[in-house]
Amino acid sequence: MPIGNTLEAKMRYRINKSKVSAFILSDFYDLSDRDQVGRVLRKMVKEQFLIKIGQGIFAKTKESKLTGKRVLETDFITTAKQALRKLKVKIFPSKAEQDYNSGKSTQVPTGLRIGVNKRISRTISYNGREISYEQSTI
């Protein structure tokens, strides 16, 4: 049961209980309308409870044991893939990942290139790193 009756309390409860670390605006539309949800998410970003990694894409944070600053709860690649799945995008291994896994290449892929099933213009970035997309139909 959510503690508190405010929209912010309900959203924090849902975020804390969620097993995934990426959230999109539509995850909260059943609680209120777009404007109010956006306002609360902006407040959470300002408080560093969430980090904005793209337009309408937010990620859970935790305190870094090394620096004491707020960082992503899971690694950036995993968070980006979770967000893309929530946006109903099918994810495939990139060409570099396929070559590495099949033994054609010994160069380890960075993971910042994700194979997708359709054209995407949405930018997902964090801390100077940006996801790029390559259309794949495996």
mmCIF file of N, CA and C in Angstrom:
data_model
loop_
_atom_site.group_PDB
_atom_site.id
_atom_site.type_symbol
_atom_site.label_atom_id
_atom_site.label_comp_id
_atom_site.label_asym_id
_atom_site.label_seq_id
_atom_site.Cartn_x
_atom_site.Cartn_y
_atom_site.Cartn_z
ATOM 1 N N MET A 1 0.842 -1.184 0.000
ATOM 2 C CA MET A 1 0.000 0.000 0.000
ATOM 3 C C MET A 1 0.882 1.240 0.000
ATOM 4 N N PRO A 2 0.623 2.194 -0.891
ATOM 5 C CA PRO A 2 1.450 3.395 -0.946
ATOM 6 C C PRO A 2 1.358 4.198 0.356
ATOM 7 N N ILE A 3 2.493 4.729 0.759
ATOM 8 C CA ILE A 3 2.503 5.594 1.938
ATOM 9 C C ILE A 3 2.264 6.998 1.444
ATOM 10 N N GLY A 4 1.171 7.604 1.853
ATOM 11 C CA GLY A 4 0.817 8.942 1.396
ATOM 12 C C GLY A 4 -0.153 8.871 0.236
ATOM 13 N N ASN A 5 -0.903 9.923 0.087
ATOM 14 C CA ASN A 5 -1.925 9.961 -0.952
ATOM 15 C C ASN A 5 -1.559 10.859 -2.122
ATOM 16 N N THR A 6 -0.425 11.521 -2.057
ATOM 17 C CA THR A 6 -0.070 12.441 -3.130
ATOM 18 C C THR A 6 0.418 11.663 -4.356
ATOM 19 N N LEU A 7 0.363 12.312 -5.484
ATOM 20 C CA LEU A 7 0.845 11.708 -6.728
ATOM 21 C C LEU A 7 2.327 11.363 -6.611
ATOM 22 N N GLU A 8 3.097 12.267 -6.016
ATOM 23 C CA GLU A 8 4.532 12.026 -5.861
ATOM 24 C C GLU A 8 4.792 10.783 -5.011
ATOM 25 N N ALA A 9 4.052 10.615 -3.937
ATOM 26 C CA ALA A 9 4.229 9.441 -3.064
ATOM 27 C C ALA A 9 3.892 8.158 -3.818
ATOM 28 N N LYS A 10 2.830 8.192 -4.602
ATOM 29 C CA LYS A 10 2.443 7.007 -5.375
ATOM 30 C C LYS A 10 3.497 6.665 -6.424
ATOM 31 N N MET A 11 4.049 7.696 -7.079
ATOM 32 C CA MET A 11 5.061 7.458 -8.108
ATOM 33 C C MET A 11 6.364 6.939 -7.482
ATOM 34 N N ARG A 12 6.773 7.520 -6.354
ATOM 35 C CA ARG A 12 7.980 7.052 -5.667
ATOM 36 C C ARG A 12 7.826 5.593 -5.233
ATOM 37 N N TYR A 13 6.648 5.253 -4.734
ATOM 38 C CA TYR A 13 6.375 3.886 -4.314
ATOM 39 C C TYR A 13 6.518 2.925 -5.494
ATOM 40 N N ARG A 14 5.925 3.307 -6.637
ATOM 41 C CA ARG A 14 5.983 2.462 -7.834
ATOM 42 C C ARG A 14 7.428 2.313 -8.329
ATOM 43 N N ILE A 15 8.176 3.391 -8.307
ATOM 44 C CA ILE A 15 9.572 3.357 -8.761
ATOM 45 C C ILE A 15 10.410 2.486 -7.829
ATOM 46 N N ASN A 16 10.236 2.653 -6.533
ATOM 47 C CA ASN A 16 11.015 1.866 -5.570
ATOM 48 C C ASN A 16 10.709 0.381 -5.654
ATOM 49 N N LYS A 17 9.473 0.016 -5.928
ATOM 50 C CA LYS A 17 9.081 -1.391 -5.989
ATOM 51 C C LYS A 17 9.392 -2.045 -7.332
ATOM 52 N N SER A 18 9.669 -1.259 -8.348
ATOM 53 C CA SER A 18 9.894 -1.785 -9.688
ATOM 54 C C SER A 18 11.232 -2.509 -9.782
ATOM 55 N N LYS A 19 11.265 -3.590 -10.548
ATOM 56 C CA LYS A 19 12.495 -4.351 -10.762
ATOM 57 C C LYS A 19 13.315 -3.764 -11.903
ATOM 58 N N VAL A 20 12.682 -2.999 -12.776
ATOM 59 C CA VAL A 20 13.413 -2.360 -13.873
ATOM 60 C C VAL A 20 13.885 -0.984 -13.414
ATOM 61 N N SER A 21 14.920 -0.480 -14.074
ATOM 62 C CA SER A 21 15.457 0.814 -13.655
ATOM 63 C C SER A 21 15.125 1.951 -14.617
ATOM 64 N N ALA A 22 14.483 1.653 -15.744
ATOM 65 C CA ALA A 22 14.114 2.684 -16.720
ATOM 66 C C ALA A 22 12.603 2.912 -16.692
ATOM 67 N N PHE A 23 12.210 4.170 -16.826
ATOM 68 C CA PHE A 23 10.797 4.534 -16.813
ATOM 69 C C PHE A 23 10.515 5.527 -17.922
ATOM 70 N N ILE A 24 9.315 5.414 -18.492
ATOM 71 C CA ILE A 24 8.866 6.387 -19.478
ATOM 72 C C ILE A 24 7.608 7.045 -18.930
ATOM 73 N N LEU A 25 7.244 8.163 -19.506
ATOM 74 C CA LEU A 25 6.090 8.925 -19.013
ATOM 75 C C LEU A 25 4.831 8.080 -18.910
ATOM 76 N N SER A 26 4.585 7.259 -19.914
ATOM 77 C CA SER A 26 3.330 6.506 -19.948
ATOM 78 C C SER A 26 3.229 5.452 -18.850
ATOM 79 N N ASP A 27 4.321 5.167 -18.138
ATOM 80 C CA ASP A 27 4.266 4.239 -17.013
ATOM 81 C C ASP A 27 3.390 4.778 -15.884
ATOM 82 N N PHE A 28 3.185 6.093 -15.869
ATOM 83 C CA PHE A 28 2.472 6.720 -14.760
ATOM 84 C C PHE A 28 1.151 7.361 -15.167
ATOM 85 N N TYR A 29 0.732 7.190 -16.425
ATOM 86 C CA TYR A 29 -0.503 7.832 -16.889
ATOM 87 C C TYR A 29 -1.750 7.308 -16.188
ATOM 88 N N ASP A 30 -1.690 6.113 -15.606
ATOM 89 C CA ASP A 30 -2.856 5.611 -14.888
ATOM 90 C C ASP A 30 -3.043 6.329 -13.548
ATOM 91 N N LEU A 31 -2.022 7.049 -13.089
ATOM 92 C CA LEU A 31 -2.111 7.779 -11.826
ATOM 93 C C LEU A 31 -2.638 9.196 -12.009
ATOM 94 N N SER A 32 -2.279 9.824 -13.120
ATOM 95 C CA SER A 32 -2.708 11.204 -13.371
ATOM 96 C C SER A 32 -2.461 11.549 -14.841
ATOM 97 N N ASP A 33 -2.697 12.811 -15.194
ATOM 98 C CA ASP A 33 -2.506 13.219 -16.591
ATOM 99 C C ASP A 33 -1.036 13.559 -16.862
ATOM 100 N N ARG A 34 -0.741 13.797 -18.128
ATOM 101 C CA ARG A 34 0.628 14.004 -18.590
ATOM 102 C C ARG A 34 1.318 15.185 -17.912
ATOM 103 N N ASP A 35 0.629 16.297 -17.745
ATOM 104 C CA ASP A 35 1.234 17.491 -17.157
ATOM 105 C C ASP A 35 1.659 17.268 -15.716
ATOM 106 N N GLN A 36 0.793 16.680 -14.925
ATOM 107 C CA GLN A 36 1.119 16.447 -13.518
ATOM 108 C C GLN A 36 2.237 15.417 -13.375
ATOM 109 N N VAL A 37 2.195 14.363 -14.176
ATOM 110 C CA VAL A 37 3.241 13.342 -14.133
ATOM 111 C C VAL A 37 4.580 13.982 -14.507
ATOM 112 N N GLY A 38 4.586 14.804 -15.540
ATOM 113 C CA GLY A 38 5.809 15.484 -15.965
ATOM 114 C C GLY A 38 6.357 16.397 -14.893
ATOM 115 N N ARG A 39 5.478 17.121 -14.213
ATOM 116 C CA ARG A 39 5.892 18.012 -13.129
ATOM 117 C C ARG A 39 6.574 17.240 -12.004
ATOM 118 N N VAL A 40 5.977 16.126 -11.606
ATOM 119 C CA VAL A 40 6.540 15.321 -10.519
ATOM 120 C C VAL A 40 7.873 14.700 -10.958
ATOM 121 N N LEU A 41 7.960 14.230 -12.194
ATOM 122 C CA LEU A 41 9.217 13.654 -12.676
ATOM 123 C C LEU A 41 10.329 14.701 -12.720
ATOM 124 N N ARG A 42 10.001 15.936 -13.143
ATOM 125 C CA ARG A 42 10.999 17.009 -13.144
ATOM 126 C C ARG A 42 11.494 17.286 -11.725
ATOM 127 N N LYS A 43 10.577 17.251 -10.767
ATOM 128 C CA LYS A 43 10.948 17.465 -9.360
ATOM 129 C C LYS A 43 11.877 16.352 -8.880
ATOM 130 N N MET A 44 11.573 15.105 -9.268
ATOM 131 C CA MET A 44 12.412 13.970 -8.868
ATOM 132 C C MET A 44 13.801 14.047 -9.493
ATOM 133 N N VAL A 45 13.881 14.571 -10.719
ATOM 134 C CA VAL A 45 15.181 14.753 -11.373
ATOM 135 C C VAL A 45 15.969 15.838 -10.642
ATOM 136 N N LYS A 46 15.300 16.904 -10.265
ATOM 137 C CA LYS A 46 15.957 18.002 -9.545
ATOM 138 C C LYS A 46 16.497 17.517 -8.200
ATOM 139 N N GLU A 47 15.762 16.618 -7.544
ATOM 140 C CA GLU A 47 16.184 16.058 -6.254
ATOM 141 C C GLU A 47 17.187 14.914 -6.437
ATOM 142 N N GLN A 48 17.480 14.547 -7.665
ATOM 143 C CA GLN A 48 18.385 13.466 -8.041
ATOM 144 C C GLN A 48 17.881 12.097 -7.589
ATOM 145 N N PHE A 49 16.578 11.946 -7.444
ATOM 146 C CA PHE A 49 15.973 10.640 -7.199
ATOM 147 C C PHE A 49 15.954 9.848 -8.500
ATOM 148 N N LEU A 50 15.803 10.570 -9.630
ATOM 149 C CA LEU A 50 15.858 9.990 -10.973
ATOM 150 C C LEU A 50 16.859 10.772 -11.802
ATOM 151 N N ILE A 51 17.327 10.161 -12.882
ATOM 152 C CA ILE A 51 18.179 10.841 -13.862
ATOM 153 C C ILE A 51 17.464 10.782 -15.196
ATOM 154 N N LYS A 52 17.420 11.908 -15.897
ATOM 155 C CA LYS A 52 16.811 11.948 -17.226
ATOM 156 C C LYS A 52 17.871 11.515 -18.235
ATOM 157 N N ILE A 53 17.571 10.448 -18.993
ATOM 158 C CA ILE A 53 18.547 9.952 -19.977
ATOM 159 C C ILE A 53 18.081 10.158 -21.412
ATOM 160 N N GLY A 54 16.880 10.696 -21.572
ATOM 161 C CA GLY A 54 16.347 10.962 -22.899
ATOM 162 C C GLY A 54 15.020 11.681 -22.772
ATOM 163 N N GLN A 55 14.452 12.070 -23.894
ATOM 164 C CA GLN A 55 13.169 12.753 -23.869
ATOM 165 C C GLN A 55 12.092 11.795 -23.376
ATOM 166 N N GLY A 56 11.568 12.059 -22.194
ATOM 167 C CA GLY A 56 10.540 11.213 -21.606
ATOM 168 C C GLY A 56 11.054 9.898 -21.057
ATOM 169 N N ILE A 57 12.380 9.773 -20.879
ATOM 170 C CA ILE A 57 12.983 8.546 -20.356
ATOM 171 C C ILE A 57 13.774 8.892 -19.092
ATOM 172 N N PHE A 58 13.480 8.168 -18.034
ATOM 173 C CA PHE A 58 14.112 8.427 -16.750
ATOM 174 C C PHE A 58 14.663 7.123 -16.176
ATOM 175 N N ALA A 59 15.673 7.235 -15.302
ATOM 176 C CA ALA A 59 16.294 6.050 -14.725
ATOM 177 C C ALA A 59 16.482 6.224 -13.222
ATOM 178 N N LYS A 60 16.370 5.101 -12.499
ATOM 179 C CA LYS A 60 16.601 5.095 -11.053
ATOM 180 C C LYS A 60 18.057 5.418 -10.760
ATOM 181 N N THR A 61 18.280 6.000 -9.586
ATOM 182 C CA THR A 61 19.645 6.309 -9.175
ATOM 183 C C THR A 61 19.973 5.639 -7.846
ATOM 184 N N LYS A 62 21.260 5.597 -7.571
ATOM 185 C CA LYS A 62 21.755 5.155 -6.270
ATOM 186 C C LYS A 62 22.986 6.001 -5.969
ATOM 187 N N GLU A 63 23.412 5.988 -4.724
ATOM 188 C CA GLU A 63 24.596 6.753 -4.353
ATOM 189 C C GLU A 63 25.847 5.937 -4.654
ATOM 190 N N SER A 64 26.796 6.546 -5.326
ATOM 191 C CA SER A 64 28.052 5.883 -5.648
ATOM 192 C C SER A 64 28.874 5.697 -4.377
ATOM 193 N N LYS A 65 29.407 4.493 -4.197
ATOM 194 C CA LYS A 65 30.241 4.237 -3.025
ATOM 195 C C LYS A 65 31.596 4.922 -3.145
ATOM 196 N N LEU A 66 32.025 5.227 -4.373
ATOM 197 C CA LEU A 66 33.328 5.861 -4.580
ATOM 198 C C LEU A 66 33.278 7.369 -4.431
ATOM 199 N N THR A 67 32.310 7.989 -5.108
ATOM 200 C CA THR A 67 32.273 9.453 -5.139
ATOM 201 C C THR A 67 31.200 10.061 -4.244
ATOM 202 N N GLY A 68 30.203 9.280 -3.872
ATOM 203 C CA GLY A 68 29.107 9.816 -3.068
ATOM 204 C C GLY A 68 28.050 10.521 -3.906
ATOM 205 N N LYS A 69 28.264 10.615 -5.223
ATOM 206 C CA LYS A 69 27.290 11.257 -6.109
ATOM 207 C C LYS A 69 26.237 10.240 -6.540
ATOM 208 N N ARG A 70 25.144 10.746 -7.094
ATOM 209 C CA ARG A 70 24.078 9.874 -7.591
ATOM 210 C C ARG A 70 24.452 9.376 -8.986
ATOM 211 N N VAL A 71 24.345 8.060 -9.192
ATOM 212 C CA VAL A 71 24.642 7.428 -10.483
ATOM 213 C C VAL A 71 23.501 6.482 -10.837
ATOM 214 N N LEU A 72 23.505 5.969 -12.064
ATOM 215 C CA LEU A 72 22.486 5.017 -12.485
ATOM 216 C C LEU A 72 22.520 3.770 -11.614
ATOM 217 N N GLU A 73 21.345 3.229 -11.312
ATOM 218 C CA GLU A 73 21.256 2.038 -10.479
ATOM 219 C C GLU A 73 21.857 0.812 -11.177
ATOM 220 N N THR A 74 21.575 0.670 -12.461
ATOM 221 C CA THR A 74 22.175 -0.405 -13.256
ATOM 222 C C THR A 74 23.061 0.235 -14.315
ATOM 223 N N ASP A 75 23.805 -0.583 -15.051
ATOM 224 C CA ASP A 75 24.685 0.000 -16.057
ATOM 225 C C ASP A 75 23.870 0.668 -17.172
ATOM 226 N N PHE A 76 24.515 1.580 -17.859
ATOM 227 C CA PHE A 76 23.849 2.415 -18.862
ATOM 228 C C PHE A 76 23.245 1.598 -19.997
ATOM 229 N N ILE A 77 23.952 0.586 -20.474
ATOM 230 C CA ILE A 77 23.470 -0.219 -21.604
ATOM 231 C C ILE A 77 22.181 -0.951 -21.225
ATOM 232 N N THR A 78 22.162 -1.568 -20.052
ATOM 233 C CA THR A 78 20.978 -2.293 -19.586
ATOM 234 C C THR A 78 19.791 -1.344 -19.440
ATOM 235 N N THR A 79 20.034 -0.177 -18.870
ATOM 236 C CA THR A 79 18.974 0.812 -18.682
ATOM 237 C C THR A 79 18.414 1.263 -20.028
ATOM 238 N N ALA A 80 19.293 1.508 -20.998
ATOM 239 C CA ALA A 80 18.853 1.940 -22.329
ATOM 240 C C ALA A 80 18.014 0.853 -22.999
ATOM 241 N N LYS A 81 18.431 -0.400 -22.876
ATOM 242 C CA LYS A 81 17.670 -1.499 -23.476
ATOM 243 C C LYS A 81 16.306 -1.651 -22.818
ATOM 244 N N GLN A 82 16.239 -1.462 -21.502
ATOM 245 C CA GLN A 82 14.948 -1.513 -20.799
ATOM 246 C C GLN A 82 14.024 -0.418 -21.314
ATOM 247 N N ALA A 83 14.567 0.774 -21.496
ATOM 248 C CA ALA A 83 13.768 1.889 -21.986
ATOM 249 C C ALA A 83 13.249 1.615 -23.398
ATOM 250 N N LEU A 84 14.100 1.080 -24.260
ATOM 251 C CA LEU A 84 13.679 0.772 -25.627
ATOM 252 C C LEU A 84 12.587 -0.294 -25.643
ATOM 253 N N ARG A 85 12.700 -1.298 -24.779
ATOM 254 C CA ARG A 85 11.649 -2.326 -24.698
ATOM 255 C C ARG A 85 10.326 -1.705 -24.263
ATOM 256 N N LYS A 86 10.386 -0.757 -23.329
ATOM 257 C CA LYS A 86 9.159 -0.086 -22.886
ATOM 258 C C LYS A 86 8.555 0.755 -24.010
ATOM 259 N N LEU A 87 9.398 1.206 -24.935
ATOM 260 C CA LEU A 87 8.925 1.971 -26.089
ATOM 261 C C LEU A 87 8.509 1.051 -27.238
ATOM 262 N N LYS A 88 8.431 -0.255 -26.956
ATOM 263 C CA LYS A 88 7.990 -1.278 -27.910
ATOM 264 C C LYS A 88 8.920 -1.398 -29.112
ATOM 265 N N VAL A 89 10.220 -1.332 -28.855
ATOM 266 C CA VAL A 89 11.237 -1.515 -29.890
ATOM 267 C C VAL A 89 11.873 -2.873 -29.650
ATOM 268 N N LYS A 90 11.962 -3.686 -30.702
ATOM 269 C CA LYS A 90 12.618 -4.983 -30.580
ATOM 270 C C LYS A 90 14.129 -4.778 -30.676
ATOM 271 N N ILE A 91 14.848 -5.460 -29.803
ATOM 272 C CA ILE A 91 16.297 -5.291 -29.717
ATOM 273 C C ILE A 91 16.994 -6.561 -30.200
ATOM 274 N N PHE A 92 18.037 -6.359 -31.017
ATOM 275 C CA PHE A 92 18.844 -7.445 -31.542
ATOM 276 C C PHE A 92 20.315 -7.145 -31.280
ATOM 277 N N PRO A 93 21.183 -8.156 -31.349
ATOM 278 C CA PRO A 93 22.620 -7.872 -31.248
ATOM 279 C C PRO A 93 23.081 -7.064 -32.469
ATOM 280 N N SER A 94 24.000 -6.149 -32.241
ATOM 281 C CA SER A 94 24.537 -5.365 -33.354
ATOM 282 C C SER A 94 25.468 -6.241 -34.191
ATOM 283 N N LYS A 95 25.870 -5.745 -35.337
ATOM 284 C CA LYS A 95 26.771 -6.490 -36.238
ATOM 285 C C LYS A 95 28.088 -6.808 -35.523
ATOM 286 N N ALA A 96 28.608 -5.846 -34.764
ATOM 287 C CA ALA A 96 29.868 -6.063 -34.041
ATOM 288 C C ALA A 96 29.712 -7.160 -32.986
ATOM 289 N N GLU A 97 28.576 -7.177 -32.288
ATOM 290 C CA GLU A 97 28.321 -8.230 -31.291
ATOM 291 C C GLU A 97 28.205 -9.600 -31.960
ATOM 292 N N GLN A 98 27.526 -9.658 -33.107
ATOM 293 C CA GLN A 98 27.379 -10.921 -33.836
ATOM 294 C C GLN A 98 28.750 -11.447 -34.272
ATOM 295 N N ASP A 99 29.588 -10.554 -34.806
ATOM 296 C CA ASP A 99 30.922 -10.964 -35.251
ATOM 297 C C ASP A 99 31.762 -11.462 -34.077
ATOM 298 N N TYR A 100 31.681 -10.783 -32.951
ATOM 299 C CA TYR A 100 32.456 -11.185 -31.776
ATOM 300 C C TYR A 100 31.975 -12.539 -31.241
ATOM 301 N N ASN A 101 30.651 -12.697 -31.152
ATOM 302 C CA ASN A 101 30.092 -13.943 -30.621
ATOM 303 C C ASN A 101 30.354 -15.139 -31.532
ATOM 304 N N SER A 102 30.418 -14.905 -32.851
ATOM 305 C CA SER A 102 30.662 -16.008 -33.784
ATOM 306 C C SER A 102 32.154 -16.286 -33.979
ATOM 307 N N GLY A 103 33.008 -15.427 -33.428
ATOM 308 C CA GLY A 103 34.454 -15.644 -33.551
ATOM 309 C C GLY A 103 35.077 -14.982 -34.761
ATOM 310 N N LYS A 104 34.302 -14.243 -35.549
ATOM 311 C CA LYS A 104 34.846 -13.560 -36.731
ATOM 312 C C LYS A 104 35.752 -12.400 -36.336
ATOM 313 N N SER A 105 35.537 -11.855 -35.138
ATOM 314 C CA SER A 105 36.311 -10.714 -34.682
ATOM 315 C C SER A 105 36.736 -10.938 -33.236
ATOM 316 N N THR A 106 37.887 -10.377 -32.878
ATOM 317 C CA THR A 106 38.338 -10.462 -31.489
ATOM 318 C C THR A 106 38.135 -9.136 -30.771
ATOM 319 N N GLN A 107 37.638 -8.147 -31.500
ATOM 320 C CA GLN A 107 37.409 -6.837 -30.897
ATOM 321 C C GLN A 107 36.110 -6.866 -30.092
ATOM 322 N N VAL A 108 36.207 -6.530 -28.823
ATOM 323 C CA VAL A 108 35.051 -6.564 -27.934
ATOM 324 C C VAL A 108 34.182 -5.336 -28.204
ATOM 325 N N PRO A 109 32.885 -5.536 -28.503
ATOM 326 C CA PRO A 109 32.009 -4.389 -28.765
ATOM 327 C C PRO A 109 31.758 -3.583 -27.491
ATOM 328 N N THR A 110 31.552 -2.278 -27.654
ATOM 329 C CA THR A 110 31.324 -1.406 -26.501
ATOM 330 C C THR A 110 29.925 -1.563 -25.929
ATOM 331 N N GLY A 111 28.984 -1.999 -26.769
ATOM 332 C CA GLY A 111 27.600 -2.121 -26.330
ATOM 333 C C GLY A 111 26.807 -0.859 -26.547
ATOM 334 N N LEU A 112 27.470 0.224 -26.972
ATOM 335 C CA LEU A 112 26.770 1.486 -27.210
ATOM 336 C C LEU A 112 26.027 1.483 -28.538
ATOM 337 N N ARG A 113 26.180 0.442 -29.334
ATOM 338 C CA ARG A 113 25.445 0.295 -30.597
ATOM 339 C C ARG A 113 24.468 -0.851 -30.396
ATOM 340 N N ILE A 114 23.188 -0.555 -30.595
ATOM 341 C CA ILE A 114 22.128 -1.530 -30.364
ATOM 342 C C ILE A 114 21.396 -1.787 -31.669
ATOM 343 N N GLY A 115 21.195 -3.041 -31.998
ATOM 344 C CA GLY A 115 20.418 -3.414 -33.173
ATOM 345 C C GLY A 115 18.931 -3.294 -32.857
ATOM 346 N N VAL A 116 18.186 -2.636 -33.730
ATOM 347 C CA VAL A 116 16.752 -2.425 -33.521
ATOM 348 C C VAL A 116 15.986 -2.805 -34.778
ATOM 349 N N ASN A 117 14.662 -2.957 -34.643
ATOM 350 C CA ASN A 117 13.849 -3.403 -35.765
ATOM 351 C C ASN A 117 13.271 -2.269 -36.606
ATOM 352 N N LYS A 118 13.404 -1.031 -36.160
ATOM 353 C CA LYS A 118 12.843 0.085 -36.920
ATOM 354 C C LYS A 118 13.678 1.338 -36.700
ATOM 355 N N ARG A 119 13.399 2.351 -37.499
ATOM 356 C CA ARG A 119 14.135 3.605 -37.403
ATOM 357 C C ARG A 119 13.784 4.299 -36.093
ATOM 358 N N ILE A 120 14.809 4.799 -35.396
ATOM 359 C CA ILE A 120 14.613 5.499 -34.129
ATOM 360 C C ILE A 120 15.365 6.819 -34.186
ATOM 361 N N SER A 121 14.682 7.896 -33.821
ATOM 362 C CA SER A 121 15.355 9.190 -33.787
ATOM 363 C C SER A 121 15.571 9.665 -32.354
ATOM 364 N N ARG A 122 15.138 8.889 -31.390
ATOM 365 C CA ARG A 122 15.252 9.257 -29.976
ATOM 366 C C ARG A 122 16.694 9.083 -29.501
ATOM 367 N N THR A 123 17.203 10.084 -28.797
ATOM 368 C CA THR A 123 18.550 10.048 -28.262
ATOM 369 C C THR A 123 18.507 9.587 -26.810
ATOM 370 N N ILE A 124 19.327 8.603 -26.482
ATOM 371 C CA ILE A 124 19.482 8.154 -25.101
ATOM 372 C C ILE A 124 20.947 8.359 -24.743
ATOM 373 N N SER A 125 21.198 9.187 -23.736
ATOM 374 C CA SER A 125 22.585 9.468 -23.362
ATOM 375 C C SER A 125 22.699 9.659 -21.856
ATOM 376 N N TYR A 126 23.916 9.409 -21.368
ATOM 377 C CA TYR A 126 24.202 9.590 -19.954
ATOM 378 C C TYR A 126 25.696 9.814 -19.794
ATOM 379 N N ASN A 127 26.038 10.878 -19.102
ATOM 380 C CA ASN A 127 27.425 11.138 -18.723
ATOM 381 C C ASN A 127 28.370 11.171 -19.926
ATOM 382 N N GLY A 128 27.925 11.777 -21.020
ATOM 383 C CA GLY A 128 28.760 11.906 -22.207
ATOM 384 C C GLY A 128 28.749 10.702 -23.139
ATOM 385 N N ARG A 129 28.043 9.642 -22.786
ATOM 386 C CA ARG A 129 27.943 8.452 -23.639
ATOM 387 C C ARG A 129 26.562 8.421 -24.271
ATOM 388 N N GLU A 130 26.510 8.093 -25.563
ATOM 389 C CA GLU A 130 25.238 8.093 -26.285
ATOM 390 C C GLU A 130 25.051 6.761 -27.012
ATOM 391 N N ILE A 131 23.817 6.280 -26.989
ATOM 392 C CA ILE A 131 23.466 5.040 -27.686
ATOM 393 C C ILE A 131 23.261 5.349 -29.158
ATOM 394 N N SER A 132 23.813 4.497 -30.023
ATOM 395 C CA SER A 132 23.528 4.610 -31.453
ATOM 396 C C SER A 132 22.799 3.344 -31.876
ATOM 397 N N TYR A 133 22.082 3.439 -32.979
ATOM 398 C CA TYR A 133 21.220 2.345 -33.420
ATOM 399 C C TYR A 133 21.635 1.849 -34.807
ATOM 400 N N GLU A 134 21.427 0.580 -35.028
ATOM 401 C CA GLU A 134 21.628 0.022 -36.361
ATOM 402 C C GLU A 134 20.443 -0.915 -36.632
ATOM 403 N N GLN A 135 19.837 -0.744 -37.794
ATOM 404 C CA GLN A 135 18.692 -1.570 -38.114
ATOM 405 C C GLN A 135 19.148 -2.997 -38.391
ATOM 406 N N SER A 136 18.457 -3.926 -37.749
ATOM 407 C CA SER A 136 18.802 -5.335 -37.859
ATOM 408 C C SER A 136 17.502 -6.134 -37.963
ATOM 409 N N THR A 137 17.560 -7.260 -38.640
ATOM 410 C CA THR A 137 16.345 -8.084 -38.807
ATOM 411 C C THR A 137 16.628 -9.546 -38.545
ATOM 412 N N ILE A 138 17.409 -9.837 -37.538
ATOM 413 C CA ILE A 138 17.772 -11.233 -37.242
ATOM 414 C C ILE A 138 16.568 -12.080 -37.011
#
